[in-house]
Amino acid sequence: MSVPLLEFHQVGFRYPNTPTPVLQNCSFSLEAGQKVALLGLNGSGKSTLFYLAAALYRRDRGEIYWQGQRLIHQPNQLRQWRQRIGLAFQDPEQQLVAGTVAEDISYGLCNLDLPTAEIEARLQQTLQDFDLVDLADRPLHHLSLGQKRRVALAGVMALAPTLLLLDEPTTYLDYQQRQQLQHSLEKIHHQGTTIVIATHDLDFAYGWADWIMVLVNGQVTVSDRACHVFAQWPTLVPQLGTPTLLHLWQQFPPFWRRQRPLPRTPLALSQELAALFQEFQRSDRP
Ligand SMILES: Nc1ncnc2c1ncn2[C@@H]1O[C@H](COP(=O)(O)OP(=O)(O)OP(=O)(O)O)[C@@H](O)[C@H]1O
């Protein structure tokens, strides 16, 4: 078996001046190439888990590994660690630091000590990839929240991380920006980046993820292939609600559902519906 990309082994973490730990004996591993949705109720610790994974916070207990190498919070290793793992915060305001869009994307690249020509080339490529060319010289405080999210993601991706952690990226996005985000994610994943998204958007998770992790009481209680998790969804994770397409699929007759894979897109579900109608029409004929 291959070495996991990222591994948490019995990790514990408590914020100073709070009585109970947020994470306790938290263990999981991520394989390269996965598209992971991290689910959990408000306050279950998803953002905290991301801060620990990105080495912005220091764990109290347990170990964190990158391809088998233990995280030790020493300057040289931290620098390398933070290059490999890109984190886009839930609130883009926390992430954006410079005056304009172009300056903000360049900021992270300058911190990598790259040659000027390479910084410029990566900046131009990133502006194009994220459809930000027209906004390049726009002051950040003139942008909408959705645009700020796009700039924050672009800034992280310009650094070419191996693992991308996105905290609630679909919040406040309109239909068009959501489509654009999905398109960017497909492209990023296709280029070889492993992606983990913390989200309350079950419909998004259902359509996008190939792996599901669920955080409950400071522990990852579910970590499995999405098709397995959704097949057992209501009994496995009752507290999170049910994705719309899955809910509709559960209204199909059991004999039909037993024989077929879960439809993960509206198109796949409508095709199932059409096929079921045809089946009933056939069986009704004298
Ligand atoms: N700086 C902090 N100091 C003390 N407690 C904190 C701090 N940040 C978060 N917490 C607490 O840690 C717990 C986990 O918070 P966290 O933001 O990681 O959860 P989450 O799953 O990302 O929540 P949400 O889905 O609402 O974004 C919460 O109880 C929160 O109140």
XYZ file of C-alpha atoms and ligand atoms in Angstrom:
317
model
C 0.000 0.000 0.000
C 1.224 3.544 -0.750
C 2.211 5.938 2.059
C -0.656 8.365 2.836
C -0.195 11.964 1.775
C -1.352 13.319 5.138
C -1.982 11.401 8.309
C -3.337 12.373 11.743
C -2.543 9.872 14.469
C -4.478 10.335 17.725
C -4.213 14.118 17.496
C -5.539 16.192 20.405
C -5.982 19.965 20.517
C -7.566 22.380 23.001
C -7.737 26.165 22.639
C -6.091 28.020 25.566
C -8.598 29.052 28.260
C -11.251 26.587 27.096
C -12.186 23.566 29.230
C -12.683 20.884 26.554
C -10.480 19.832 23.648
C -11.796 20.424 20.114
C -9.982 17.360 18.780
C -9.361 14.243 20.837
C -7.633 11.089 19.561
C -8.392 12.275 16.051
C -7.025 9.871 13.430
C -7.416 9.672 9.657
C -5.318 9.425 6.519
C -5.626 11.003 3.084
C -4.419 9.409 -0.116
C -2.988 11.463 -2.982
C -5.519 12.337 -5.679
C -8.624 12.248 -3.507
C -11.511 14.733 -3.591
C -12.589 14.779 0.041
C -15.607 16.454 1.670
C -15.094 17.055 5.408
C -18.523 17.221 7.072
C -19.604 18.007 10.621
C -21.969 20.194 12.592
C -21.158 23.810 13.488
C -18.308 23.910 15.977
C -17.300 20.277 15.380
C -13.714 21.366 14.651
C -13.377 21.341 10.845
C -11.554 24.688 10.632
C -9.376 23.748 13.609
C -8.425 20.487 11.901
C -7.395 22.509 8.831
C -5.262 24.917 10.922
C -3.494 21.938 12.484
C -3.002 20.220 9.111
C -1.542 23.424 7.640
C 0.754 23.706 10.706
C -0.690 27.106 11.664
C -1.594 25.640 15.075
C 0.427 23.185 17.107
C -1.202 19.980 18.328
C -1.181 19.120 22.072
C -1.053 15.366 21.518
C -0.562 12.778 18.816
C 1.351 13.024 15.552
C 0.805 14.484 12.093
C 2.685 13.039 9.110
C 3.268 14.169 5.537
C 4.155 11.144 3.406
C 5.450 9.429 6.515
C 7.499 12.441 7.729
C 6.517 13.668 11.204
C 5.569 17.339 11.658
C 8.035 18.916 14.111
C 7.353 22.686 13.881
C 10.929 23.714 13.092
C 11.419 26.747 10.799
C 12.860 24.860 7.797
C 10.299 22.099 7.915
C 7.399 24.515 8.519
C 8.313 26.523 5.437
C 8.302 23.383 3.296
C 5.122 22.089 4.976
C 3.208 25.298 4.277
C 4.287 25.218 0.635
C 2.864 21.729 0.226
C -0.417 22.444 1.960
C -2.477 25.420 0.809
C -5.333 26.599 3.006
C -8.100 28.935 1.799
C -9.815 30.324 4.908
C -13.554 30.408 5.484
C -13.362 34.216 5.638
C -11.309 35.578 2.704
C -10.745 38.838 4.615
C -8.423 36.871 6.921
C -6.325 35.843 3.947
C -6.056 38.867 1.677
C -3.177 41.123 2.689
C -2.161 43.447 -0.158
C -3.701 46.447 -1.928
C -4.813 45.029 -5.277
C -5.655 41.621 -6.717
C -2.329 41.313 -8.580
C -0.330 42.495 -5.554
C -2.072 39.988 -3.324
C -1.342 37.027 -5.603
C 2.283 38.198 -6.024
C 2.730 38.525 -2.256
C 2.815 34.781 -1.599
C 5.039 34.190 -4.637
C 7.555 36.802 -3.416
C 7.715 34.959 -0.074
C 8.907 31.863 -1.958
C 12.000 33.835 -3.070
C 11.364 33.006 -6.725
C 13.146 34.910 -9.534
C 11.201 38.002 -10.692
C 10.495 36.542 -14.145
C 8.976 33.416 -12.625
C 6.824 35.456 -10.229
C 5.479 37.469 -13.165
C 4.831 34.334 -15.259
C 2.989 32.578 -12.402
C 1.004 35.735 -11.647
C -0.197 36.097 -15.247
C -1.060 32.383 -15.465
C -3.020 32.531 -12.203
C -4.937 35.655 -13.271
C -5.941 33.823 -16.445
C -6.777 30.524 -14.728
C -9.111 32.241 -12.258
C -10.617 34.712 -14.715
C -9.134 37.658 -12.825
C -7.317 39.498 -15.647
C -9.895 42.305 -15.717
C -9.759 42.666 -11.937
C -5.937 42.584 -11.634
C -5.522 46.235 -10.619
C -8.751 46.500 -8.633
C -8.292 47.367 -4.925
C -9.319 44.378 -2.800
C -11.782 46.464 -0.780
C -13.728 47.169 -4.000
C -14.431 43.457 -4.592
C -17.580 41.513 -3.744
C -17.309 38.664 -1.245
C -17.513 36.072 -4.039
C -14.719 37.840 -5.942
C -12.600 37.991 -2.781
C -13.056 34.237 -2.361
C -11.852 33.723 -5.909
C -8.768 35.910 -5.304
C -7.994 34.060 -2.054
C -8.190 30.691 -3.832
C -6.076 32.037 -6.715
C -3.442 33.263 -4.246
C -3.202 29.825 -2.659
C -3.114 27.998 -6.003
C -0.364 30.291 -7.362
C 1.923 28.606 -4.800
C 1.184 25.211 -6.426
C 0.350 23.218 -3.268
C 0.152 19.424 -3.386
C -2.823 19.444 -1.006
C -5.508 22.127 -1.060
C -7.730 22.683 1.997
C -10.825 24.801 1.358
C -12.980 25.986 4.230
C -16.644 26.504 3.182
C -15.839 27.700 -0.349
C -19.451 27.648 -1.638
C -20.901 30.014 0.989
C -22.346 33.241 -0.509
C -21.641 32.171 -4.088
C -24.330 32.761 -6.709
C -25.128 30.057 -9.264
C -22.604 31.349 -11.791
C -19.749 31.691 -9.296
C -20.549 28.256 -7.924
C -20.281 26.797 -11.424
C -17.020 28.661 -11.858
C -15.711 27.265 -8.572
C -16.634 23.720 -9.607
C -14.873 24.263 -12.919
C -11.729 25.588 -11.142
C -11.781 22.625 -8.734
C -11.997 20.123 -11.594
C -9.063 21.806 -13.276
C -6.999 21.948 -10.066
C -7.728 18.278 -9.353
C -6.953 17.292 -12.925
C -3.545 18.958 -12.545
C -2.785 16.545 -9.687
C -3.763 18.475 -6.541
C -5.498 16.577 -3.740
C -8.438 18.609 -2.405
C -10.250 18.596 0.942
C -13.323 20.794 1.343
C -14.966 21.503 4.704
C -18.607 22.196 3.974
C -22.209 22.243 5.205
C -23.351 22.116 1.576
C -24.437 18.477 1.374
C -25.667 18.807 -2.201
C -22.237 20.022 -3.255
C -20.499 17.225 -1.319
C -22.813 14.601 -2.842
C -22.071 15.702 -6.403
C -18.370 16.446 -6.048
C -16.579 14.274 -3.467
C -15.146 10.809 -4.015
C -14.284 10.428 -0.301
C -16.246 11.539 2.768
C -14.957 12.316 6.259
C -17.275 13.167 9.139
C -16.097 14.891 12.308
C -18.115 14.234 15.493
C -17.074 15.050 19.073
C -13.486 15.757 18.091
C -12.985 12.540 16.135
C -13.258 11.458 12.526
C -16.031 8.883 12.850
C -16.470 8.187 9.130
C -13.741 8.098 6.486
C -14.718 6.109 3.420
C -15.495 6.155 -0.291
C -18.402 8.502 -1.024
C -20.482 5.797 -2.745
C -20.224 3.572 0.373
C -21.035 6.400 2.763
C -24.039 7.672 0.783
C -25.385 4.138 0.320
C -25.695 3.878 4.126
C -26.333 7.581 4.681
C -29.437 7.848 6.871
C -28.250 5.286 9.409
C -24.586 6.262 9.284
C -24.867 10.048 9.679
C -28.437 11.000 10.674
C -27.541 14.363 12.240
C -26.412 16.059 9.029
C -29.605 15.882 6.940
C -29.763 14.284 3.493
C -28.538 15.574 0.109
C -31.487 16.470 -2.164
C -30.616 14.012 -4.945
C -30.109 11.206 -2.444
C -33.450 12.020 -0.799
C -35.190 11.807 -4.200
C -33.358 8.563 -5.011
C -34.599 7.069 -1.735
C -38.188 7.552 -3.017
C -37.529 5.123 -5.886
C -38.767 1.540 -5.306
C -36.195 -0.603 -3.457
C -36.112 -3.263 -6.220
C -34.949 -0.545 -8.636
C -32.358 1.022 -6.307
C -30.829 -2.327 -5.356
C -29.665 -3.017 -8.902
C -28.203 0.362 -9.787
C -25.393 2.744 -8.726
C -26.308 5.940 -6.876
C -27.119 8.745 -9.330
C -24.756 11.558 -8.329
C -25.930 14.270 -10.751
C -29.379 15.735 -11.628
C -28.943 14.335 -15.152
C -28.231 10.809 -13.867
C -31.276 10.994 -11.573
C -33.608 12.188 -14.336
C -32.356 9.359 -16.566
C -33.226 6.897 -13.796
C -36.686 8.441 -13.512
C -37.276 8.143 -17.275
C -36.091 4.504 -17.236
C -38.401 3.707 -14.306
C -41.420 5.235 -16.110
C -40.640 3.156 -19.168
C -40.428 0.039 -17.038
C -43.852 0.740 -15.463
C -45.406 1.493 -18.864
C -44.066 -1.801 -20.208
C -45.390 -3.801 -17.278
C -48.848 -2.050 -17.486
C -49.428 -3.084 -21.110
C -51.925 -5.900 -21.633
N -9.672 30.991 18.906
C -10.513 30.197 19.570
N -10.490 30.183 20.935
C -11.307 29.384 21.648
N -12.198 28.528 21.086
C -12.251 28.493 19.744
C -11.426 29.328 18.917
N -11.705 29.065 17.623
C -12.664 28.113 17.632
N -12.989 27.769 18.897
C -13.985 26.752 19.304
O -13.553 25.499 18.787
C -14.673 24.722 18.361
C -14.458 24.281 16.914
O -14.464 25.422 16.075
P -14.222 25.309 14.519
O -14.286 26.690 13.952
O -12.981 24.529 14.270
O -15.493 24.431 14.059
P -16.125 24.231 12.624
O -16.511 22.804 12.534
O -15.195 24.755 11.575
O -17.426 25.146 12.736
P -18.342 25.807 11.586
O -18.960 24.688 10.817
O -19.343 26.586 12.373
O -17.443 26.686 10.745
C -15.904 25.594 18.576
O -16.509 25.208 19.780
C -15.339 26.993 18.692
O -16.137 27.781 19.543
